Coordinates of C-alpha atoms in Angstrom, one line a residue:
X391 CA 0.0 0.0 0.0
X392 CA 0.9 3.4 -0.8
X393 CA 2.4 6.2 1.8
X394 CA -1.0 8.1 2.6
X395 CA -0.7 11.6 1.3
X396 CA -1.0 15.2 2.9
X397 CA -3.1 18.1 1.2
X398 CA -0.7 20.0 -0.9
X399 CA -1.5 23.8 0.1
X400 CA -1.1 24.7 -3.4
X401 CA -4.7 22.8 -4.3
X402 CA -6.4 24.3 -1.6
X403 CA -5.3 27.5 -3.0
X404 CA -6.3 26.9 -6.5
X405 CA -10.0 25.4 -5.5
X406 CA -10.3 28.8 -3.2
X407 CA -9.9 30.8 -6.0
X408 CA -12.3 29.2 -8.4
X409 CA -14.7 28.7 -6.1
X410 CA -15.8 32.3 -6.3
X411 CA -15.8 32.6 -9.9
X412 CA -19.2 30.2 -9.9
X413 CA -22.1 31.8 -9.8
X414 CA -23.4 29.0 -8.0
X415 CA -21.2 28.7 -5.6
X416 CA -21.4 32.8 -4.7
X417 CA -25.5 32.1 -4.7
X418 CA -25.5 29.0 -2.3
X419 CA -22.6 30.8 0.0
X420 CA -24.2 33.7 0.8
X421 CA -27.5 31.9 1.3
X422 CA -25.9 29.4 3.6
X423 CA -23.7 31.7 5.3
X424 CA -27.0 34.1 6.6
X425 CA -29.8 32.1 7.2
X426 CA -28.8 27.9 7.5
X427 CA -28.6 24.9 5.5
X428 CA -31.7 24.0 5.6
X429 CA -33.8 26.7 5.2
X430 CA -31.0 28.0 2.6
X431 CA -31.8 24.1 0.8
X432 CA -36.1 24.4 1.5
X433 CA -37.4 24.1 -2.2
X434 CA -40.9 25.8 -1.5
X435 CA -42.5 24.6 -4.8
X436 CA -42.0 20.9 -3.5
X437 CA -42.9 21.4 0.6
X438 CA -46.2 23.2 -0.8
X439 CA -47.4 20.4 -2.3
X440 CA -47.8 18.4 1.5
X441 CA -50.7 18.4 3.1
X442 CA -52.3 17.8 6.4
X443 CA -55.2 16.1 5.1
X444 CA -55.3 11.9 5.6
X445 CA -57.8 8.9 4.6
X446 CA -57.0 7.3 7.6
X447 CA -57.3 8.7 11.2
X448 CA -57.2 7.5 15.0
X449 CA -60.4 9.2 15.9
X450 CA -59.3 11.0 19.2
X451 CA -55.9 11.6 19.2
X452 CA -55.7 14.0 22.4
X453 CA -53.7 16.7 23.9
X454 CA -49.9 16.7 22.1
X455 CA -47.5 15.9 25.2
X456 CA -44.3 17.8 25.6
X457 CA -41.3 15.8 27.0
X458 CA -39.4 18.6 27.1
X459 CA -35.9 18.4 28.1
X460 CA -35.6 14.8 28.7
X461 CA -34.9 11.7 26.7
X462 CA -38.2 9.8 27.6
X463 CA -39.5 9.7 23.7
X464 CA -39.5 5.9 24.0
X465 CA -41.5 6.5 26.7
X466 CA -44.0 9.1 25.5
X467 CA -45.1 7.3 22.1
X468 CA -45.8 4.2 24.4
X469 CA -47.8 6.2 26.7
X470 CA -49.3 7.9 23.8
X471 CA -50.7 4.3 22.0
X472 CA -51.9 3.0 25.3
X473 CA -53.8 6.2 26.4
X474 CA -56.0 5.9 22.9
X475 CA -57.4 2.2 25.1
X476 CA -58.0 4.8 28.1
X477 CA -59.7 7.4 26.1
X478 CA -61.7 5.1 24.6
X479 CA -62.5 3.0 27.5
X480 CA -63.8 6.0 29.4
X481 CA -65.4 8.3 26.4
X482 CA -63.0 11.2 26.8
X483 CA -61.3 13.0 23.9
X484 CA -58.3 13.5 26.2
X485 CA -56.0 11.9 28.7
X486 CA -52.5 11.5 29.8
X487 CA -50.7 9.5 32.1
X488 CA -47.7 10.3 34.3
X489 CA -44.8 10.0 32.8
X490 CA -42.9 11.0 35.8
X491 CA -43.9 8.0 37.2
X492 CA -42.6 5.7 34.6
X493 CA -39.5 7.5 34.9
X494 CA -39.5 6.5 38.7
X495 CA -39.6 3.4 38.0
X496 CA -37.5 3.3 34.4
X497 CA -34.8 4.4 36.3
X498 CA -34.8 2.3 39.4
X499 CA -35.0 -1.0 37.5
X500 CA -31.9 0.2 34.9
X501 CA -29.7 0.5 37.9
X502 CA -30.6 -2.4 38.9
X503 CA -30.3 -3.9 36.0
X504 CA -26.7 -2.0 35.9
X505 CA -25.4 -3.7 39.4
X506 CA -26.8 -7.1 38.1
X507 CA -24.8 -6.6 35.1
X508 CA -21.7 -5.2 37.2
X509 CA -21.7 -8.3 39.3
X510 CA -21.6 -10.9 36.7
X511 CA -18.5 -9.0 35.0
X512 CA -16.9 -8.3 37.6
X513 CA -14.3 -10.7 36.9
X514 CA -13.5 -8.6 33.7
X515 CA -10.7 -6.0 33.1
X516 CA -12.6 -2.7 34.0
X517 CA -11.7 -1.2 31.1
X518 CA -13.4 -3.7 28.3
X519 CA -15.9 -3.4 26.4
X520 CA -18.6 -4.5 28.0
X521 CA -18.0 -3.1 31.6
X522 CA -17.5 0.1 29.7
X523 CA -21.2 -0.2 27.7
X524 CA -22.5 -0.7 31.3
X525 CA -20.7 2.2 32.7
X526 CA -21.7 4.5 29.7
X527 CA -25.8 3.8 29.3
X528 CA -26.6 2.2 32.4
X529 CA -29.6 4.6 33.9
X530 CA -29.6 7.1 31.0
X531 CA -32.5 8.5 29.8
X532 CA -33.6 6.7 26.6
X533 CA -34.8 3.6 25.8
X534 CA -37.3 1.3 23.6
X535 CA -40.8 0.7 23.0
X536 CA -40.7 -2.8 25.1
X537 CA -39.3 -1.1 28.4
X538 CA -42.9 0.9 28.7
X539 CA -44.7 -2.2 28.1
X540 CA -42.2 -3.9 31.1
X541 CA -43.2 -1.0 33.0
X542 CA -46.4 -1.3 32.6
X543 CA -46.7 -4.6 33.0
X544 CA -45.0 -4.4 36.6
X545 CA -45.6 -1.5 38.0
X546 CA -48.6 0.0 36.0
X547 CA -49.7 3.8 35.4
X548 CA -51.3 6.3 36.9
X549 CA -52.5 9.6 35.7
X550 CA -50.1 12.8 35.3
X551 CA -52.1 13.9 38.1
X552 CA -51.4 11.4 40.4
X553 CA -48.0 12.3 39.7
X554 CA -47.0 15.6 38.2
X555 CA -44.0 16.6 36.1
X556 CA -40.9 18.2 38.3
X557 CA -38.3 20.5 37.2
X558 CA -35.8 17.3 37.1
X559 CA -38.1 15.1 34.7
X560 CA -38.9 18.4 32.4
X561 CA -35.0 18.9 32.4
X562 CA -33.4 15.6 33.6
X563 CA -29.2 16.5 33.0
X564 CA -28.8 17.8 36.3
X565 CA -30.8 14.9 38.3
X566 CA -29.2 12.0 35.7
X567 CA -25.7 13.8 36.7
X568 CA -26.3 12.6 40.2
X569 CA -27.1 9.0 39.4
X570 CA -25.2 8.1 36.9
X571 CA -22.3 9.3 39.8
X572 CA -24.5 7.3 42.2
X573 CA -24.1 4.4 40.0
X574 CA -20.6 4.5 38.8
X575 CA -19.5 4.7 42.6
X576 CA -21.6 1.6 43.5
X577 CA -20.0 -0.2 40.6
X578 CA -17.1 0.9 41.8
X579 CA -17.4 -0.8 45.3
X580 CA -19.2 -4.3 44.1
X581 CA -16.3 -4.8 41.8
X582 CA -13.9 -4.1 44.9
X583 CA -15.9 -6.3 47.0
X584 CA -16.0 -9.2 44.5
X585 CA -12.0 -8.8 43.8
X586 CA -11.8 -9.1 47.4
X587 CA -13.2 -12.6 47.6
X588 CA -16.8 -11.1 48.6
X589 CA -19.9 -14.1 47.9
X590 CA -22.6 -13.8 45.6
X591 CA -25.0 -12.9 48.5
X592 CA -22.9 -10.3 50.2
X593 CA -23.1 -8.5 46.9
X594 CA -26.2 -8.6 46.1
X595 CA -26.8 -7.4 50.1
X596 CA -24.4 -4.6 48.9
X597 CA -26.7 -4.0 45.8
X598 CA -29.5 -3.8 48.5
X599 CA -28.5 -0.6 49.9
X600 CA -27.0 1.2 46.2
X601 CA -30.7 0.4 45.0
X602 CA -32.1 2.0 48.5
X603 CA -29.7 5.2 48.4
X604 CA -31.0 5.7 43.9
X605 CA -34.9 5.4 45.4
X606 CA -33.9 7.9 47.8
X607 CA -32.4 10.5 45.2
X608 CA -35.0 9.6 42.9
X609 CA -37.7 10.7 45.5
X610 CA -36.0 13.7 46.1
X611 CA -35.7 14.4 42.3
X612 CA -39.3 13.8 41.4
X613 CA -41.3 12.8 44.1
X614 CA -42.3 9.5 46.1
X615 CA -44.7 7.4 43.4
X616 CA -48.4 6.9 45.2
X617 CA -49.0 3.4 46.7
X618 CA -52.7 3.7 46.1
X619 CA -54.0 6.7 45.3
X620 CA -57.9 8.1 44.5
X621 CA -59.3 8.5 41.0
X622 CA -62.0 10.9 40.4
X623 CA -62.2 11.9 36.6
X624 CA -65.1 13.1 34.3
X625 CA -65.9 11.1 31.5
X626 CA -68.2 10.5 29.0
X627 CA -72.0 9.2 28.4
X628 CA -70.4 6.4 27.1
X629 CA -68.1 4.9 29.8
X630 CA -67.6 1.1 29.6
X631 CA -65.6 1.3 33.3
X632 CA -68.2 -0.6 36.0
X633 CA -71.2 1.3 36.2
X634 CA -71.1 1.2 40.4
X635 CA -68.5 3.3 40.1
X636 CA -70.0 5.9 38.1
X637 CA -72.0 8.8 38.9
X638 CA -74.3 11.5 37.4
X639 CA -73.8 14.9 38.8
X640 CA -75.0 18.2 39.0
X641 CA -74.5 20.8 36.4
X642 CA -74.1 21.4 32.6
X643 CA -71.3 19.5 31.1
X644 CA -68.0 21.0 30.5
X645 CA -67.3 22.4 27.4
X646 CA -70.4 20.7 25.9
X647 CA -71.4 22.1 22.7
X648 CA -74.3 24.0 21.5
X649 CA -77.5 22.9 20.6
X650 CA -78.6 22.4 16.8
X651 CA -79.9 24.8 14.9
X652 CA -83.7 23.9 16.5
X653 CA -82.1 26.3 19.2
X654 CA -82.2 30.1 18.4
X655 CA -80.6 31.0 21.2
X656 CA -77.8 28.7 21.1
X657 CA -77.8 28.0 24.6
X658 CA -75.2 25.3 26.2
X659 CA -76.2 21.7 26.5
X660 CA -77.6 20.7 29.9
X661 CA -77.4 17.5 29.0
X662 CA -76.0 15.0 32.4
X663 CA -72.2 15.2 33.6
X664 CA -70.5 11.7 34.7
X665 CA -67.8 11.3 37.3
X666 CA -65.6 8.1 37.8
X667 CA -64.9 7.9 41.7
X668 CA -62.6 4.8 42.4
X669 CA -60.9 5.5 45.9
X670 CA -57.6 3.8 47.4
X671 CA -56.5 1.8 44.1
X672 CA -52.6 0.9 43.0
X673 CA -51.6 1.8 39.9
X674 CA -51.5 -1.6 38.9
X675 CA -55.3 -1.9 39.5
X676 CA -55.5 1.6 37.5
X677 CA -53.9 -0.2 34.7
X678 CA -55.7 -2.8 34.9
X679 CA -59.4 -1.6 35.0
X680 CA -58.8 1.3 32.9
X681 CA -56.1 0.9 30.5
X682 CA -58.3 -2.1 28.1
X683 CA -54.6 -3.6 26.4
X684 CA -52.4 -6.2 26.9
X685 CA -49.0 -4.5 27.6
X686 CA -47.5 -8.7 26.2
X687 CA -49.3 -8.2 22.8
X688 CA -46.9 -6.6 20.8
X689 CA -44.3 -7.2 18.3
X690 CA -41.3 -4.8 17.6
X691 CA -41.3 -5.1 13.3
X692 CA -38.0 -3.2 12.4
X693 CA -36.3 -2.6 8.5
X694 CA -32.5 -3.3 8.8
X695 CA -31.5 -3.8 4.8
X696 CA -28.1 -5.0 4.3
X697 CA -26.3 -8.2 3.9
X698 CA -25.5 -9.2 7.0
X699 CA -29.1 -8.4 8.3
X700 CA -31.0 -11.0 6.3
X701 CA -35.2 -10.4 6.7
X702 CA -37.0 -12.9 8.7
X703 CA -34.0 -12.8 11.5
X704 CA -34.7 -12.1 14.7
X705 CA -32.3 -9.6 17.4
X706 CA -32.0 -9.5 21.0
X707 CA -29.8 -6.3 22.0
X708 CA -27.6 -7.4 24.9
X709 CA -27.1 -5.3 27.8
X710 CA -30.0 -3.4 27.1
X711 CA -33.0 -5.0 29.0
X712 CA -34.1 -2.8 31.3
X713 CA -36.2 -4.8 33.7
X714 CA -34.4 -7.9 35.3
X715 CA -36.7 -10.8 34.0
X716 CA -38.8 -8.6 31.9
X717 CA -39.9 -9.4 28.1
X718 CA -36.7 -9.0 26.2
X719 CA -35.8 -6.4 24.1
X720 CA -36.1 -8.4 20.3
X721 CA -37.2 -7.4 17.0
X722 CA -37.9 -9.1 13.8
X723 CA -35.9 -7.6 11.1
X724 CA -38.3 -7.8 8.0
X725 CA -39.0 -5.7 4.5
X726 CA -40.5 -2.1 5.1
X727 CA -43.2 -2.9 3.3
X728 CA -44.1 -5.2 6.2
X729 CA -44.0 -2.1 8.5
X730 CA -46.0 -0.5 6.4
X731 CA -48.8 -3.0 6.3
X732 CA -48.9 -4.0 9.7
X733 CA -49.0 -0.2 10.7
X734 CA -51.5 0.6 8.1
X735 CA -54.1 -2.4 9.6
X736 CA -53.9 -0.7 12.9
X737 CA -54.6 3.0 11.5
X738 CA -57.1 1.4 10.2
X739 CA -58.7 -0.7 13.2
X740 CA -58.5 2.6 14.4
X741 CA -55.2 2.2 17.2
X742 CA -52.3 4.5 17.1
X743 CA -48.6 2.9 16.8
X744 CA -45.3 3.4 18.3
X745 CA -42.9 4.1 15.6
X746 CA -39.3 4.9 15.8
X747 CA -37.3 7.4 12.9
X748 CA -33.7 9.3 12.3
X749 CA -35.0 13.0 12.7
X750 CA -31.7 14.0 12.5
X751 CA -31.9 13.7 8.4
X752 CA -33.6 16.2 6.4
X753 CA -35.8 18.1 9.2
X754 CA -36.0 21.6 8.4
X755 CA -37.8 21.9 12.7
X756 CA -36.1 25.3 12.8
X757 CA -37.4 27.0 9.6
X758 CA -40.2 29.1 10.0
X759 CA -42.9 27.9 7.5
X760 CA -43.1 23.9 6.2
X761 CA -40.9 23.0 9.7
X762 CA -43.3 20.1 10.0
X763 CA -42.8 18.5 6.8
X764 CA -40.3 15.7 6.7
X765 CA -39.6 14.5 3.2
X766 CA -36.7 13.2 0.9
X767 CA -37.1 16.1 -1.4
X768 CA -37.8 19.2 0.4
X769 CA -34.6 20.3 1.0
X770 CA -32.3 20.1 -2.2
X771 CA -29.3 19.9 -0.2
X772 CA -27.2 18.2 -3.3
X773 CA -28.1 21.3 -5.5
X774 CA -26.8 24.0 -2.7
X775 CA -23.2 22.3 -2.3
X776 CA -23.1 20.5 -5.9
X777 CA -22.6 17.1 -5.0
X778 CA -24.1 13.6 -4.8
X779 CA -24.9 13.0 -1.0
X780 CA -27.3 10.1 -1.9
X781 CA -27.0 7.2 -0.1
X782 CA -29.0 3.7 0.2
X783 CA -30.5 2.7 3.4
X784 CA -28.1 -0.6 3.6
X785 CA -25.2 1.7 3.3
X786 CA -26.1 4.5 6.0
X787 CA -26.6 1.6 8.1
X788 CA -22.8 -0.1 7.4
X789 CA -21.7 3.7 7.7
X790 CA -22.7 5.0 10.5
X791 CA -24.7 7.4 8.6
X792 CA -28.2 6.5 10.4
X793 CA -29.7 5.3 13.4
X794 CA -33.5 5.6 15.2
X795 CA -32.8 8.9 17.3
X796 CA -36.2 9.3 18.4
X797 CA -39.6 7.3 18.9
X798 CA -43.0 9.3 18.1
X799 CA -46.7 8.0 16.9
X800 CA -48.9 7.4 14.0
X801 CA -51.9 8.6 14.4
X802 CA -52.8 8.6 10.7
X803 CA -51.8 7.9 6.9
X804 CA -52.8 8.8 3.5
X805 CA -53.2 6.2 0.9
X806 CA -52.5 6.2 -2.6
X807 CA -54.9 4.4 -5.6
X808 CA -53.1 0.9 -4.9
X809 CA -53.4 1.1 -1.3
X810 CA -50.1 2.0 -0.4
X811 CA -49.0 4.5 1.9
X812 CA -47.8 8.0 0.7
X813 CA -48.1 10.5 3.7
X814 CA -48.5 9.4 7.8
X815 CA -49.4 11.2 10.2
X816 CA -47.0 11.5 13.5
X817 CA -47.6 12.9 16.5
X818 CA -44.6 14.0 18.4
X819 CA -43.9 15.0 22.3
X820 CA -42.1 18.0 21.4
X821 CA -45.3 19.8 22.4
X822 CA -47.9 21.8 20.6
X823 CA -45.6 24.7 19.4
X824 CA -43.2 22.4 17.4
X825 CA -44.3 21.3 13.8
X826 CA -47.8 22.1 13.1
X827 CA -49.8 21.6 16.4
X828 CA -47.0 18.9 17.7
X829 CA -48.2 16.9 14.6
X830 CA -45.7 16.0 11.6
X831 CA -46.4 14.9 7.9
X832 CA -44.0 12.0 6.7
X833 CA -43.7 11.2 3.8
X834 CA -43.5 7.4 2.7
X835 CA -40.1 7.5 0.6
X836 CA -38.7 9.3 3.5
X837 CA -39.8 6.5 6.3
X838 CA -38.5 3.8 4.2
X839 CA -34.9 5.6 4.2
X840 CA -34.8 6.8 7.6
X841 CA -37.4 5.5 9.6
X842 CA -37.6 1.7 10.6
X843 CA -39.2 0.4 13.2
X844 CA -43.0 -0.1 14.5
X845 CA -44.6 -1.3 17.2
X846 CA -47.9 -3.0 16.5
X847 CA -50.5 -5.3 18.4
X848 CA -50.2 -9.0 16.9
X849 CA -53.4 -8.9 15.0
X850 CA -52.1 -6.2 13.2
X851 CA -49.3 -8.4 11.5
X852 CA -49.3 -10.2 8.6
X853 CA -50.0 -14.2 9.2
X854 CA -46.5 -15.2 7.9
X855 CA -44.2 -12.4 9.7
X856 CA -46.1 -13.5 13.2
X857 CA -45.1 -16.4 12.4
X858 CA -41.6 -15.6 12.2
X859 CA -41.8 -13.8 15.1
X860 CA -42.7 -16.5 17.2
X861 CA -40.6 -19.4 15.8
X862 CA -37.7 -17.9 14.2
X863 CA -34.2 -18.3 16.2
X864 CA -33.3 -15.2 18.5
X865 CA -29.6 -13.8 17.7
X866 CA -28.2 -11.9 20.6
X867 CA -26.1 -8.6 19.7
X868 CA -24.1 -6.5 21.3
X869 CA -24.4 -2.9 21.5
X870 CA -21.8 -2.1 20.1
X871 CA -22.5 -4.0 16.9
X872 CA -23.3 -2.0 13.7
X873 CA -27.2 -3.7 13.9
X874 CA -27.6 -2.5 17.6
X875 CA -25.8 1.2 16.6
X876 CA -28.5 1.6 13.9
X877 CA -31.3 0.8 16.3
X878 CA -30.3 3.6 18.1
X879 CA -27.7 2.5 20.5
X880 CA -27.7 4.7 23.9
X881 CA -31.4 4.4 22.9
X882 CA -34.1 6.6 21.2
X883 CA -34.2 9.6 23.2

């Protein structure tokens, strides 16, 4: 092989000089250089032509929730599908759960998890590989769709108003400072303790008080989770929770709508109000009487091209689980076209699903019109810096170039004649202020390059890729494997 070569100064020279002799090239600098790439690449005649407008729709969709400045996205689009049952269950057109609870808990079972993890290598050199992963994700922020439905499962939900956001789950750096110190420090003394001889038993005694001292900080940081706590919410003529616990009341119904047009004088509707009282229950019982799904129903569909990642293999990403004899985190890697279909039967059976995307690629969230719009051909990024930057999907993924950053929410998708998707729409937790109302329109070009993954209910799936998913062989990966790094290793935040 040849000796590598250094850039001769008298080339850069000579390209700086004829740069500025291309029109082009004075055009696209001067553009970039005062207002951005992206809005200096937005090709208006194309982001025009997306609409809003969709054939298929989750009928109540609710508030848009705001994670703010936390890494709980995971969580949110999880929260987001199973609050449709709620809604539903109840006849409300809006609901939300805590999700300062689930972070309670998240966080308590990854460290956990972490000094598990820490035990069984403690006979390994501190500085490989895997004690490092441990050291580096173990109670971060993110995560997957399958650790809400552990959560769930376990520990169950309650509403936000049960337990209220705090300034550390709005903006978690400072409290996830604290613990991942926390937990570095007790790693730090069970791998002391077990290069001292120490049994099994005496660490996990050890373990006993690091997991007592995290509960403690994590109370402090957002509050002790209720044991049992008392639900009393309005709901709708249309409840389906047990009738002894419902109640008419008193008064004209809140924000109830005006009468037809038989009423001149458009008074409000005093039609009957309807309050759910159910005193002293555990948010596993809330869960369960209230939240109609089965948090063990669903199958993590994901699109990996490339030719080490055949379709109809299935992944289990070590070091990841979350919940010490939760479900596994696995996913069946399978054609996007199956993510499409499987998706598009739920939209249509009329139940929101957990998706997961790159929105680091070719999201113009910070121009001023069109920032909700995320499409392959929007932003003519090759034309601004006159060069090919397209790549396919199986390439980014070998290169680094892409990974699932962030989990949001189909609520909807438009079809074209054949019955194949060409627009969804996504609801994010960045709040009602980002994109347009905190919604999104994807097109489907661009979720076959940069999205892959969904999260659907087994009925949703086609007959022959369930069947894969429960009979083909599970292949464990590490995180640090170019498969796990493209499923968003440190996890979707």
């Amino acid at each position: 092989m040849k000796q590598a070569t250094a850039i001769d100064p008298s080339w850069a020279t000579s390209k700086n000089k004829s740069f500025s002799a291309d029109r082009a090239n004075r055009v696209a600098r001067n553009a970039v250089t005062s207002a951005g790439v992206m809005a200096a690449a937005r090709d208006i005649s194309v982001m025009r032509g997306y609409s809003d407008t969709y054939g298929v729709m989750v009928p109540k969709t609710a508030k848009v929730c705001n994670q703010r400045q936390s890494g709980r996205c995971w969580m949110f689009s999880a929260f987001n599908v199973a609050r449709h049952a709620t809604m539903e269950l109840l006849d409300v057109d809006s609901f939300e759960f805590s999700q300062s609870f689930g972070m309670f808990y998240d966080k308590l079972e990854k460290a956990n998890a972490m000094f598990e993890r820490i035990i069984r290598t403690a006979h390994l050199p501190f500085d490989s590989r895997e004690v490092c992963e441990l050291l580096d994700e173990g109670v971060g922020d993110g995560g997957y769709y399958p650790f809400a439905m552990n959560l769930i499962a376990k520990w169950g939900l309650v509403p936000k108003a049960a337990m209220p956001e705090t300034a550390c789950s709005r903006n978690s750096s400072e409290m996830d400072a604290q613990l991942e110190r926390l937990c570095r420090k007790g790693a730090c003394e069970l791998r002391s303790m077990a290069a001292d001889g120490a049994s099994a038993s005496e660490l996990r005694a050890h373990k006993e008080e690091l997991l007592a001292n995290v509960h403690g900080m994590l109370a402090v940081c957002l509050g002790e989770p209720p044991v049992t706590f008392d639900l009393e919410i309005q709901v709708g003529k249309k409840c389906k929770a047990d009738p002894a616990k419902v109640f008419a009341v008193e008064g004209k119904a809140k924000g109830a709508a005006k009468k037809d047009s038989g009423d001149e004088n458009g008074k409000d509707d005093e039609s009957e109000r309807f309050v759910l009282r159910d005193a002293g229950i555990t948010p596993r019982e809330f869960a369960e009487r209230y939240v109609p799904f089965d948090p063990n129903d669903y199958v993590t569909l994901v699109s990996m091209p490339g030719k080490t990642r055949p379709f109809g293999h299935a992944y289990h990403l070590t070091l990841t689980d979350s919940v010490v004899g939760g479900t596994p985190n696995r996913m069946l890697n399978v054609e996007p076209e199956v993510l499409d279909a499987a998706a598009v039967a739920s939209l249509k059976a009329g139940v929101p699903v957990g998706m997961a995307c790159d929105v680091m690629q070719q999201f113009p969230r910070y121009i001023d019109d069109y920032k909700y719009v995320l499409s392959t051909n929007g932003e003519d990024v090759e034309a601004l810096f006159g060069c090919d930057l397209a790549m396919e999907r199986a390439d980014m993924i070998d290169m680094r170039e892409t990974c699932l950053t962030h989990a949001m929410t189909f609520q909807g998708v438009q079809l074209d004649g054949d019955g194949r998707p060409r627009a969804w729409r996504v609801e994010n937790s960045w709040g009602e202020k980002q994109g347009k109302d905190g919604y999104l329109v994807m097109s489907a070009d661009w979720f076959h390059l940069y999205g892959g993954e969904v999260d659907v209910r087994r009925e949703f799936v086609p007959a022959e890729t369930l069947r894969q998913w429960d009979e083909a062989p599970v292949e464990d990966v590490t995180p640090w494997s170019g498969l796990a790094t493209a499923l968003g290793r440190g996890r979707q935040r």
